[in-house]
Coordinates of C-alpha atoms in Angstrom, one line a residue:
Chain A
M13 CA 23.9 -36.9 13.0
N14 CA 21.3 -37.7 16.1
Q15 CA 17.8 -38.5 15.1
R16 CA 16.0 -35.6 14.7
S17 CA 16.2 -32.7 12.8
M18 CA 14.7 -28.9 12.2
V19 CA 16.0 -28.1 9.6
R20 CA 17.3 -31.3 7.3
A21 CA 18.5 -30.0 3.6
E22 CA 20.2 -32.7 0.7
N23 CA 21.6 -31.6 -2.3
V24 CA 19.0 -28.9 -2.5
Y25 CA 19.1 -27.2 -6.2
K26 CA 17.9 -24.1 -7.4
S27 CA 18.4 -21.7 -10.3
Y28 CA 17.3 -18.7 -11.8
G29 CA 16.5 -19.5 -15.4
S30 CA 20.2 -20.4 -16.5
I31 CA 22.1 -18.7 -13.1
D32 CA 22.4 -21.9 -10.7
V33 CA 22.6 -20.0 -6.8
L34 CA 22.6 -23.7 -5.0
H35 CA 24.2 -26.6 -6.2
G36 CA 24.1 -29.2 -4.0
V37 CA 23.4 -28.0 -0.7
D38 CA 23.5 -30.5 2.4
L39 CA 22.6 -29.3 5.8
N40 CA 21.2 -30.4 9.1
V41 CA 20.5 -27.8 11.9
A42 CA 19.1 -29.6 15.1
P43 CA 16.6 -28.2 17.7
G44 CA 18.1 -25.7 19.5
E45 CA 20.7 -25.1 17.2
V46 CA 21.9 -21.9 16.3
C47 CA 23.9 -22.2 13.2
C48 CA 25.4 -19.4 11.1
M49 CA 26.3 -18.8 7.9
I50 CA 28.4 -16.7 5.9
G51 CA 29.6 -15.9 2.0
A52 CA 30.2 -13.4 0.1
S53 CA 26.8 -11.9 -1.7
G54 CA 25.3 -14.2 -4.6
S55 CA 26.9 -17.2 -2.7
G56 CA 22.9 -18.4 -2.3
K57 CA 22.5 -17.8 1.5
S58 CA 19.8 -15.9 1.8
T59 CA 18.0 -18.0 -1.1
F60 CA 18.6 -21.0 1.0
L61 CA 16.9 -19.5 3.7
R62 CA 14.1 -18.4 2.0
C63 CA 13.9 -22.1 0.5
I64 CA 13.1 -23.3 3.9
N65 CA 9.9 -21.2 4.7
H66 CA 8.9 -21.5 0.8
L67 CA 9.2 -18.2 -0.5
E68 CA 11.5 -19.5 -2.7
K69 CA 10.6 -22.9 -4.6
I70 CA 13.8 -25.9 -5.0
D71 CA 14.0 -27.5 -8.0
A72 CA 15.7 -30.1 -6.8
G73 CA 16.8 -32.2 -4.1
R74 CA 14.7 -32.9 -0.4
L75 CA 14.0 -30.0 2.2
S76 CA 12.4 -30.1 5.1
V77 CA 11.7 -28.5 8.4
D78 CA 10.2 -31.1 11.8
G79 CA 10.5 -34.0 9.6
D80 CA 7.9 -32.8 6.9
L81 CA 9.0 -31.9 3.4
V82 CA 8.9 -28.1 2.4
G83 CA 5.6 -27.6 0.0
Y84 CA 5.2 -30.8 -1.2
I85 CA 3.6 -34.2 0.6
E86 CA 5.1 -37.5 -0.2
R87 CA 3.0 -40.1 -0.9
G88 CA 4.7 -43.5 -1.7
D89 CA 6.9 -42.7 -4.5
K90 CA 5.2 -39.5 -5.8
L91 CA 5.6 -35.9 -4.6
F92 CA 1.9 -34.2 -4.5
E93 CA 2.6 -30.1 -4.6
Q94 CA 0.7 -28.8 -1.1
S95 CA -1.8 -26.1 -1.3
E96 CA -1.7 -22.2 -0.7
R97 CA -3.4 -23.0 2.6
E98 CA -1.2 -26.0 4.0
I99 CA 2.3 -24.4 2.9
A100 CA 0.8 -21.2 5.0
T101 CA -0.1 -23.8 7.9
K102 CA 3.8 -24.5 7.5
R103 CA 5.1 -21.2 7.5
A104 CA 2.5 -20.1 10.5
E105 CA 5.2 -22.2 12.5
I106 CA 8.7 -20.7 10.7
G107 CA 9.5 -16.9 11.7
M108 CA 11.5 -15.0 9.7
V109 CA 13.3 -11.2 9.9
F110 CA 14.1 -9.5 6.8
Q111 CA 16.9 -7.4 6.3
R112 CA 14.8 -4.5 6.0
F113 CA 12.4 -5.3 8.2
N114 CA 8.8 -5.2 6.4
L115 CA 6.9 -4.2 8.9
F116 CA 3.2 -3.5 8.4
E117 CA 2.9 0.3 7.9
Q118 CA -0.2 1.5 8.4
M119 CA -0.4 -0.5 11.7
T120 CA 1.2 0.7 14.7
V121 CA 3.9 -1.4 16.6
L122 CA 1.4 -3.0 18.8
G123 CA -0.8 -4.1 15.6
N124 CA 2.1 -5.5 13.5
V125 CA 2.6 -7.9 16.3
M126 CA -1.1 -8.8 17.0
E127 CA -2.1 -9.2 13.4
A128 CA -0.8 -12.9 13.0
P129 CA -1.7 -14.1 16.0
V130 CA -4.8 -12.5 15.0
R131 CA -5.4 -13.6 12.0
V132 CA -4.1 -17.0 11.2
K133 CA -3.9 -18.4 14.7
R134 CA -7.8 -16.9 15.5
Q135 CA -6.4 -15.7 19.3
G136 CA -8.7 -13.4 20.9
K137 CA -7.8 -9.3 20.2
S138 CA -7.5 -9.1 24.2
E139 CA -4.9 -12.5 24.8
A140 CA -2.7 -11.5 21.7
R141 CA -2.4 -7.5 22.8
E142 CA -1.5 -8.7 26.0
R143 CA 1.2 -11.7 25.0
A144 CA 2.4 -9.0 22.0
E145 CA 3.0 -6.0 24.8
R146 CA 5.0 -8.7 26.7
L147 CA 7.3 -9.7 23.7
L148 CA 7.5 -6.0 23.3
S149 CA 8.5 -5.2 26.0
R150 CA 11.2 -8.3 25.9
V151 CA 12.5 -6.7 23.5
G152 CA 12.8 -3.9 24.9
L153 CA 9.7 -1.5 22.9
A154 CA 7.5 -1.5 25.5
D155 CA 6.8 2.4 25.7
K156 CA 6.6 1.8 21.1
A157 CA 3.6 -0.2 21.2
N158 CA 1.5 3.1 20.1
A159 CA 3.8 4.7 17.7
Y160 CA 4.3 3.9 14.2
P161 CA 7.2 2.0 12.0
Q162 CA 7.9 4.8 10.6
Q163 CA 8.2 7.2 13.3
L164 CA 11.0 4.7 14.8
S165 CA 14.6 4.5 14.4
G166 CA 16.3 0.8 12.3
G167 CA 17.3 -0.9 15.2
Q168 CA 13.9 -0.5 16.8
Q169 CA 12.1 -1.4 14.1
Q170 CA 13.4 -4.7 13.7
R171 CA 12.9 -5.6 17.2
V172 CA 9.7 -4.8 16.2
A173 CA 10.1 -7.2 14.0
I174 CA 12.1 -10.4 15.7
A175 CA 8.6 -9.7 18.0
R176 CA 6.4 -10.1 15.6
A177 CA 8.1 -13.0 14.1
L178 CA 7.6 -14.2 17.9
A179 CA 4.5 -13.3 18.7
M180 CA 3.6 -16.7 16.6
E181 CA 5.5 -18.9 18.6
P182 CA 7.5 -20.8 16.1
K183 CA 9.6 -24.0 16.0
L184 CA 12.2 -22.0 14.0
M185 CA 13.2 -18.8 13.2
L186 CA 15.1 -17.5 10.2
F187 CA 17.0 -14.4 10.1
D188 CA 18.2 -12.7 7.0
E189 CA 21.1 -11.0 7.4
P190 CA 19.0 -8.8 10.3
T191 CA 21.4 -6.6 11.1
S192 CA 23.0 -5.3 7.3
A193 CA 20.8 -2.6 6.5
L194 CA 21.4 -0.8 10.1
D195 CA 23.6 2.5 11.3
P196 CA 26.6 1.0 13.2
E197 CA 25.5 1.8 16.1
L198 CA 22.5 0.2 16.5
V199 CA 23.4 -3.3 15.4
G200 CA 24.1 -3.4 19.1
E201 CA 20.6 -3.5 20.5
V202 CA 19.2 -6.1 17.6
L203 CA 22.4 -8.8 18.2
Q204 CA 21.3 -8.8 21.6
V205 CA 17.4 -9.7 21.5
M206 CA 19.0 -11.9 19.0
R207 CA 21.3 -13.3 21.6
D208 CA 18.7 -13.2 24.5
L209 CA 16.1 -15.6 22.0
A210 CA 19.2 -17.8 21.9
T211 CA 19.7 -18.7 25.0
T212 CA 16.0 -19.3 25.2
G213 CA 17.2 -22.4 23.5
M214 CA 14.7 -21.4 20.0
T215 CA 16.5 -23.0 16.6
M216 CA 17.9 -20.1 14.6
V217 CA 19.4 -20.2 11.2
V218 CA 21.4 -17.0 10.9
V219 CA 22.8 -15.7 7.7
T220 CA 25.0 -12.6 8.7
H221 CA 28.0 -10.5 8.3
E222 CA 28.5 -10.2 11.9
M223 CA 31.3 -13.0 12.9
A224 CA 31.4 -11.7 16.6
F225 CA 28.1 -12.7 16.6
A226 CA 28.8 -15.8 15.0
R227 CA 31.8 -16.7 17.0
E228 CA 30.1 -16.4 20.4
V229 CA 26.3 -17.1 19.9
G230 CA 26.4 -19.8 17.4
D231 CA 26.7 -23.7 17.5
S232 CA 27.6 -24.0 14.2
L233 CA 29.3 -22.3 11.0
V234 CA 28.5 -22.6 7.3
F235 CA 30.6 -21.0 4.8
L236 CA 29.0 -21.0 1.5
D237 CA 30.7 -20.0 -1.3
G238 CA 29.2 -20.7 -5.1
G239 CA 25.8 -22.3 -4.3
V240 CA 27.5 -24.9 -2.1
I241 CA 28.6 -25.5 1.0
V242 CA 32.2 -25.7 1.6
E243 CA 33.3 -26.1 5.2
S244 CA 31.6 -26.0 8.1
G245 CA 31.8 -26.9 11.7
D246 CA 32.4 -25.4 15.5
P247 CA 32.2 -21.4 14.8
R248 CA 35.2 -20.9 16.9
E249 CA 37.7 -23.6 15.0
V250 CA 36.1 -22.2 11.5
L251 CA 36.6 -18.4 12.4
S252 CA 40.5 -19.2 13.9
D253 CA 41.5 -21.6 11.7
P254 CA 39.7 -22.0 8.5
R255 CA 40.8 -25.2 7.0
H256 CA 39.1 -24.4 3.2
P257 CA 41.4 -21.3 0.8
R258 CA 38.5 -20.4 -0.2
T259 CA 36.9 -20.3 3.4
K260 CA 40.0 -18.3 4.5
A261 CA 40.2 -16.0 1.0
F262 CA 36.5 -14.9 2.4
L263 CA 37.6 -14.4 6.0
D264 CA 40.9 -12.3 5.1
K265 CA 38.5 -9.7 3.4
V266 CA 35.7 -9.4 6.0
L267 CA 38.3 -9.9 9.2
Chain B
M29 CA 18.9 32.7 21.8
V30 CA 21.7 35.0 19.8
S31 CA 23.6 35.5 22.9
E32 CA 23.3 32.1 24.0
R33 CA 24.4 30.8 20.3
F34 CA 26.9 34.0 20.2
V35 CA 28.5 32.3 23.4
M36 CA 28.6 28.8 22.3
A37 CA 30.7 30.2 19.2
T38 CA 32.9 32.2 21.2
L39 CA 33.4 29.5 23.0
E40 CA 34.5 26.5 20.5
H41 CA 36.5 29.2 18.4
K42 CA 38.7 32.0 18.8
P43 CA 37.5 34.4 20.5
E44 CA 38.6 37.0 17.5
V45 CA 35.3 35.8 15.5
A46 CA 33.4 37.7 13.1
A47 CA 29.4 39.0 14.7
R48 CA 26.3 37.7 12.3
P49 CA 26.5 40.1 9.3
E50 CA 23.5 42.1 8.3
R51 CA 20.8 39.8 6.9
I52 CA 20.9 40.8 3.1
R53 CA 18.3 44.1 1.8
A54 CA 18.5 44.0 -2.0
I55 CA 16.5 45.8 -4.5
P56 CA 13.8 43.5 -5.5
K57 CA 13.7 42.5 -9.0
R58 CA 10.6 44.2 -11.3
H59 CA 8.3 41.9 -13.2
P60 CA 7.1 44.2 -16.1
G61 CA 5.3 41.2 -18.0
R62 CA 3.3 40.5 -14.9
W63 CA 2.0 44.3 -15.0
A64 CA 0.5 43.5 -18.1
V65 CA -0.9 39.7 -17.8
A66 CA -2.5 41.1 -14.4
L67 CA -3.8 44.4 -16.6
V68 CA -5.9 41.8 -19.6
I69 CA -6.9 39.5 -16.9
V70 CA -8.2 42.4 -14.4
V71 CA -10.3 43.4 -18.2
L72 CA -11.4 40.4 -19.4
G73 CA -12.6 39.7 -15.5
L74 CA -15.0 43.2 -15.5
M75 CA -16.2 42.2 -18.9
L76 CA -17.3 38.9 -17.7
L77 CA -18.5 40.7 -13.8
H78 CA -20.6 42.8 -16.7
T79 CA -22.3 40.6 -18.6
I80 CA -23.4 38.5 -15.6
L81 CA -24.6 42.0 -13.9
S82 CA -26.2 43.6 -16.4
N83 CA -27.7 41.1 -19.5
P84 CA -31.1 40.4 -18.2
R85 CA -31.4 37.4 -19.9
W86 CA -29.4 35.6 -17.2
Q87 CA -32.6 35.8 -15.6
W88 CA -30.6 35.1 -12.0
G89 CA -34.4 35.5 -10.5
V90 CA -35.4 32.5 -11.9
V91 CA -32.4 30.9 -11.2
G92 CA -33.0 31.6 -7.3
D93 CA -37.1 30.2 -8.1
Y94 CA -36.0 27.1 -9.0
F95 CA -32.6 26.7 -7.7
T96 CA -34.3 24.7 -4.5
S97 CA -37.2 23.9 -6.0
R98 CA -38.3 20.1 -5.4
R99 CA -38.2 18.9 -8.8
I100 CA -34.0 20.1 -8.8
L101 CA -33.9 18.7 -5.7
A102 CA -35.2 15.6 -6.1
G103 CA -33.2 15.1 -9.5
L104 CA -30.0 16.3 -7.4
L105 CA -30.4 13.4 -4.7
S106 CA -31.0 10.9 -7.6
T107 CA -27.7 12.5 -9.3
F108 CA -25.8 11.2 -5.8
L109 CA -27.6 8.0 -5.6
L110 CA -27.0 7.1 -8.9
T111 CA -22.6 8.5 -8.6
A112 CA -22.9 6.6 -5.2
I113 CA -24.4 3.3 -6.6
A114 CA -22.0 3.1 -10.3
M115 CA -18.8 4.3 -7.9
A116 CA -19.0 1.3 -5.6
V117 CA -20.4 -1.5 -8.5
G118 CA -17.1 0.2 -10.7
I119 CA -14.7 0.1 -6.8
V120 CA -15.8 -3.3 -6.2
L121 CA -15.7 -5.2 -9.8
G122 CA -12.7 -2.9 -10.8
V123 CA -10.7 -4.5 -7.6
V124 CA -12.0 -8.0 -8.9
L125 CA -10.3 -6.8 -12.2
A126 CA -6.9 -5.6 -10.3
V127 CA -6.8 -8.8 -8.9
M128 CA -7.7 -11.1 -11.7
R129 CA -5.0 -9.4 -14.4
L130 CA -2.2 -9.7 -11.5
S131 CA -3.0 -13.4 -11.4
A132 CA -0.9 -16.1 -12.4
N133 CA -3.7 -17.6 -14.0
P134 CA -2.9 -16.7 -17.5
L135 CA -6.7 -17.2 -18.1
M136 CA -8.1 -15.3 -15.7
R137 CA -5.4 -12.0 -17.1
S138 CA -6.5 -12.0 -20.3
A139 CA -10.4 -12.1 -19.5
A140 CA -9.7 -9.0 -17.2
S141 CA -7.4 -7.2 -20.0
A142 CA -10.4 -7.9 -22.5
Y143 CA -12.8 -6.4 -20.2
I144 CA -10.7 -3.4 -20.0
W145 CA -9.9 -3.5 -23.6
F146 CA -13.5 -3.7 -24.3
F147 CA -15.2 -0.6 -21.5
R148 CA -12.7 1.5 -21.9
G149 CA -12.8 1.2 -25.8
T150 CA -16.3 2.5 -26.2
P151 CA -17.9 5.6 -25.2
V152 CA -19.9 5.9 -22.2
F153 CA -22.4 7.6 -24.0
V154 CA -23.0 4.6 -26.2
Q155 CA -22.9 2.5 -23.6
I156 CA -25.7 4.1 -21.9
I157 CA -27.5 3.7 -24.5
F158 CA -26.8 0.1 -25.4
W159 CA -27.9 -0.9 -22.1
F160 CA -31.7 0.9 -22.2
N161 CA -31.9 -0.9 -25.5
I162 CA -30.5 -4.3 -23.9
S163 CA -34.2 -5.4 -24.7
A164 CA -33.7 -5.2 -29.1
L165 CA -30.9 -7.6 -28.2
F166 CA -32.7 -10.1 -25.7
P167 CA -36.1 -9.8 -25.4
K168 CA -36.7 -12.2 -22.6
L169 CA -34.2 -12.4 -19.6
S170 CA -34.1 -15.5 -17.6
L171 CA -32.2 -17.2 -14.8
G172 CA -31.6 -20.8 -14.6
I173 CA -28.9 -23.2 -16.0
P174 CA -27.0 -22.8 -19.2
F175 CA -28.6 -24.4 -22.2
G176 CA -30.7 -26.4 -19.1
P177 CA -33.8 -25.5 -17.5
E178 CA -35.0 -21.9 -16.8
F179 CA -35.7 -21.1 -12.9
V180 CA -37.6 -17.5 -13.3
S181 CA -37.7 -15.2 -16.6
G182 CA -39.4 -12.3 -17.7
S183 CA -39.7 -9.4 -20.3
A184 CA -36.2 -7.7 -20.7
N185 CA -38.4 -4.4 -21.3
T186 CA -39.9 -4.6 -17.9
F187 CA -36.5 -5.3 -15.9
I188 CA -34.1 -2.4 -18.0
T189 CA -35.5 0.1 -16.2
P190 CA -33.6 3.7 -16.8
F191 CA -32.4 3.2 -13.4
L192 CA -31.0 -0.4 -13.7
A193 CA -29.3 0.9 -17.3
A194 CA -27.7 3.8 -15.8
I195 CA -26.5 1.6 -13.0
L196 CA -25.6 -1.1 -15.2
A197 CA -23.5 1.6 -17.8
L198 CA -21.7 4.1 -15.6
G199 CA -20.9 0.8 -13.3
L200 CA -19.7 -1.1 -15.3
N201 CA -17.8 1.5 -17.5
E202 CA -15.7 2.9 -14.1
A203 CA -14.5 -0.9 -13.6
A204 CA -12.3 -0.5 -16.5
Y205 CA -11.3 2.4 -15.1
M206 CA -11.2 1.6 -11.1
A207 CA -9.3 -1.4 -12.6
E208 CA -6.1 0.3 -13.5
I209 CA -6.1 2.3 -10.7
V210 CA -6.5 -0.6 -7.9
R211 CA -3.7 -2.0 -10.4
A212 CA -1.2 0.9 -10.1
G213 CA -1.6 0.8 -6.3
I214 CA -0.9 -3.1 -5.8
I215 CA 2.0 -3.0 -7.8
S216 CA 3.3 0.2 -5.8
V217 CA 3.5 -1.4 -2.6
D218 CA 6.6 -3.2 -1.9
P219 CA 6.8 -6.4 -2.5
G220 CA 8.6 -7.5 0.9
Q221 CA 5.3 -6.1 2.5
T222 CA 3.5 -9.4 1.1
E223 CA 6.8 -11.5 1.6
A224 CA 6.1 -10.2 5.6
A225 CA 2.6 -11.3 5.7
Q226 CA 3.3 -14.8 3.9
A227 CA 6.0 -15.7 6.2
L228 CA 4.0 -15.3 9.2
G229 CA 1.4 -17.7 7.6
M230 CA -1.4 -14.7 5.9
S231 CA -3.4 -16.5 3.3
R232 CA -3.2 -14.2 -0.4
I233 CA -6.6 -13.3 0.0
L234 CA -5.8 -12.4 4.2
T235 CA -2.3 -10.7 2.9
L236 CA -4.0 -8.4 0.1
R237 CA -7.1 -7.0 2.2
R238 CA -5.1 -6.7 5.0
I239 CA -1.3 -5.8 3.9
V240 CA -1.4 -4.7 0.9
L241 CA -4.8 -2.7 0.1
P242 CA -4.6 -1.0 2.7
R243 CA -1.3 0.0 1.6
A244 CA -2.2 0.2 -1.6
M245 CA -4.9 3.4 -1.0
R246 CA -2.5 5.4 -0.6
V247 CA -1.7 5.6 -4.1
I248 CA -5.7 4.6 -5.1
I249 CA -7.5 7.1 -3.1
P250 CA -6.4 10.1 -5.2
P251 CA -7.3 8.8 -8.4
T252 CA -10.4 7.5 -7.4
G253 CA -12.1 10.7 -5.9
N254 CA -11.1 12.4 -9.1
Q255 CA -13.1 9.3 -10.9
A256 CA -15.8 10.0 -8.3
I257 CA -16.1 13.8 -9.3
G258 CA -15.4 13.1 -12.8
M259 CA -18.9 10.4 -12.1
L260 CA -21.4 12.7 -11.1
K261 CA -20.7 15.0 -13.8
T262 CA -21.2 12.0 -16.4
T263 CA -24.7 11.0 -14.9
S264 CA -26.2 14.0 -16.5
L265 CA -25.6 12.1 -19.5
V266 CA -28.0 10.2 -18.5
S267 CA -30.6 12.4 -19.3
V268 CA -30.9 10.6 -22.7
I269 CA -32.5 7.7 -21.7
A270 CA -35.0 9.5 -19.5
Y271 CA -33.9 8.6 -16.2
T272 CA -34.6 12.2 -14.0
E273 CA -31.0 13.4 -12.4
L274 CA -30.2 16.7 -12.0
L275 CA -29.9 18.0 -15.6
Y276 CA -33.1 15.9 -16.7
S277 CA -35.0 17.7 -13.9
A278 CA -34.1 21.0 -15.7
Q279 CA -34.6 19.9 -19.0
L280 CA -37.8 18.6 -18.2
I281 CA -38.7 21.9 -16.7
Y282 CA -37.5 24.6 -19.5
S283 CA -39.0 22.5 -22.0
A284 CA -42.5 23.6 -20.8
N285 CA -41.6 26.9 -19.6
Y286 CA -38.8 27.7 -22.2
K287 CA -36.5 29.4 -19.4
T288 CA -33.6 27.2 -20.4
I289 CA -30.4 29.0 -19.8
P290 CA -31.7 29.9 -16.2
L291 CA -32.6 25.9 -15.6
L292 CA -29.0 25.3 -17.2
L293 CA -27.4 27.7 -15.1
V294 CA -29.4 26.0 -11.7
A295 CA -28.1 22.3 -12.6
S296 CA -24.7 23.6 -13.0
L297 CA -24.4 25.8 -9.8
W298 CA -25.6 22.3 -8.3
Y299 CA -23.0 20.2 -10.2
L300 CA -20.1 22.4 -8.8
L301 CA -21.6 22.9 -5.7
A302 CA -21.2 18.7 -5.0
T303 CA -18.1 18.6 -7.0
T304 CA -16.5 20.8 -4.2
V305 CA -18.1 19.2 -1.4
L306 CA -16.0 15.9 -3.0
S307 CA -13.0 17.8 -3.6
I308 CA -13.3 18.6 -0.2
G309 CA -14.1 15.2 1.5
Q310 CA -11.4 13.9 -1.1
Y311 CA -8.6 16.0 1.0
Y312 CA -9.9 14.3 4.6
I313 CA -10.0 10.9 2.9
E314 CA -6.3 11.1 2.0
R315 CA -5.0 12.2 5.1
R316 CA -6.9 10.0 7.1
F317 CA -4.9 6.8 4.4
G318 CA -1.6 9.0 5.0
R319 CA -1.6 7.2 8.6
G320 CA 1.7 5.7 8.9
N321 CA 3.5 8.7 7.5
A322 CA 2.5 11.0 10.1
H323 CA 5.2 13.2 8.8
L324 CA 3.2 14.0 5.8
S325 CA 0.4 13.9 7.2
H326 CA -0.8 15.3 10.4
R327 CA -1.1 18.5 9.7
G328 CA -4.6 20.2 8.9
V329 CA -5.5 22.5 7.1
M330 CA -6.4 24.9 10.3
L331 CA -2.6 24.0 11.3
R332 CA -1.8 24.9 8.0
V333 CA -3.0 28.1 7.4
I334 CA -1.9 28.7 11.3
D335 CA 2.1 27.8 9.3
Y336 CA 1.0 30.4 6.6
L337 CA 0.5 33.2 9.1
R338 CA 3.7 32.2 11.4
Q339 CA 5.3 32.4 9.2
R340 CA 3.6 35.8 7.2
R341 CA 3.8 37.3 10.6
R342 CA 7.7 36.4 10.4
I343 CA 8.8 37.8 7.6
A344 CA 7.1 40.9 8.6
T345 CA 8.3 41.7 11.8
D346 CA 11.6 40.7 10.0
V347 CA 11.6 43.5 7.6
G348 CA 9.8 45.7 10.1
G349 CA 12.2 45.3 12.7
R350 CA 15.2 45.5 9.9
A351 CA 14.0 49.1 8.3

């Protein structure tokens, strides 16, 4: 491994009650890397993604983002739980895009994108507006600034959600099945925005079922099954020549 | 339009496509029951109208004399003031209680539950009398460190005026009901909204204030409007502790001149007028907080009336054109 990881997971465990969801996940994502995670539903990929920005707490192992443990501070050999405020500060540096968009429905598109920069980063309104408008034109929605989310198609909503996350200038972007809730004809426009984002050098962890995207844009591919990483490597190699029988079985079903 | 559609149809389908059949004209179903009910209602209505107009003991002249008298209007103003302050106390405290009930801290949750249990479980009428007589329990009120020194103190009797007792009783009681309304509103918001806010680095308070509560308003506003309308009428109970709101103002007048019925009518007519105004206000506030659901909310009263009239005219011309 190289000297610095954006995301570093060592033997991460997570369970809900008696159900083990993550069963010792090890992963390294380098700065600028696009890491795609695939696997059947229930394999733990979304849970792992949510652990990265502490929407879920891990039970065992170590998980760090840009060198800092997620949710804890280490002093000597003791771990101290971070305060609400410290966790929020960390989260502000990590963008997240959800399967069901989760736009703030009582706000306009522009309001959605400006909200966190103004309220969390304390940016001036005019500055935030200018940046929001730039981001909206980057995702091709400059003309929808004053629309409400419900007036947009799913693909447009998801592009707004990406702009909203980018407005915080994150160092890492997490995508949780960003195209799974979309009608087939709208998937392309969202993937195009993500493709453009990848070319800017953004570090991305993408949970997806879009194998073509993983093959074309991904720097690495991780296959999860039963809460462990079964296989990982170059997406083109893994997708065309899977080593592990479980990877092979999964790919046979989806490809 | 019609010919265009016809051309389209003939182009798409076979040339011998059937023409649009004539609109169905059937003999309407009979409703004999409706006529019977209508007759009963009309008779009862006429009887009511008859007593209102012919029974001199209503004393409509006296109603007119007192309707805008200075004391009645002052009482009305007090009723409004009491309603507004009690609702404000109820809403603010209700939000706090609702958040406490949804807190992760079990102590907070049980404290809020106990409060709601107590204030919903005892009659508001009793609470009003209780607060007014609080000096019997605590003759001296003081501000200071618990079990320590006092900074200010005074007699409860001079501090607890009828107005303050009314605010305390109505506001604290209302908070218990508002807490449940707000809680239902907060629960109704998609957890994804909270997650999205958290993922952006928003604190819990900020998420509540900017994302969850505005979203919950759609669920909170309608029952809150009902509560406000209920509160306007409940303030009349305060007459028992001699606070001169609308009802007590009327009582003071009729206890001197014995014109009981007309003065109760004066008070009732004002209550009716005030609740009607509040209902209209409620409609507009509900519309405002429906924002983001444009398709549901952006058509106002006038537009709806116009829609209705248009629809009727269309039916009328359709029927007329065919007849």
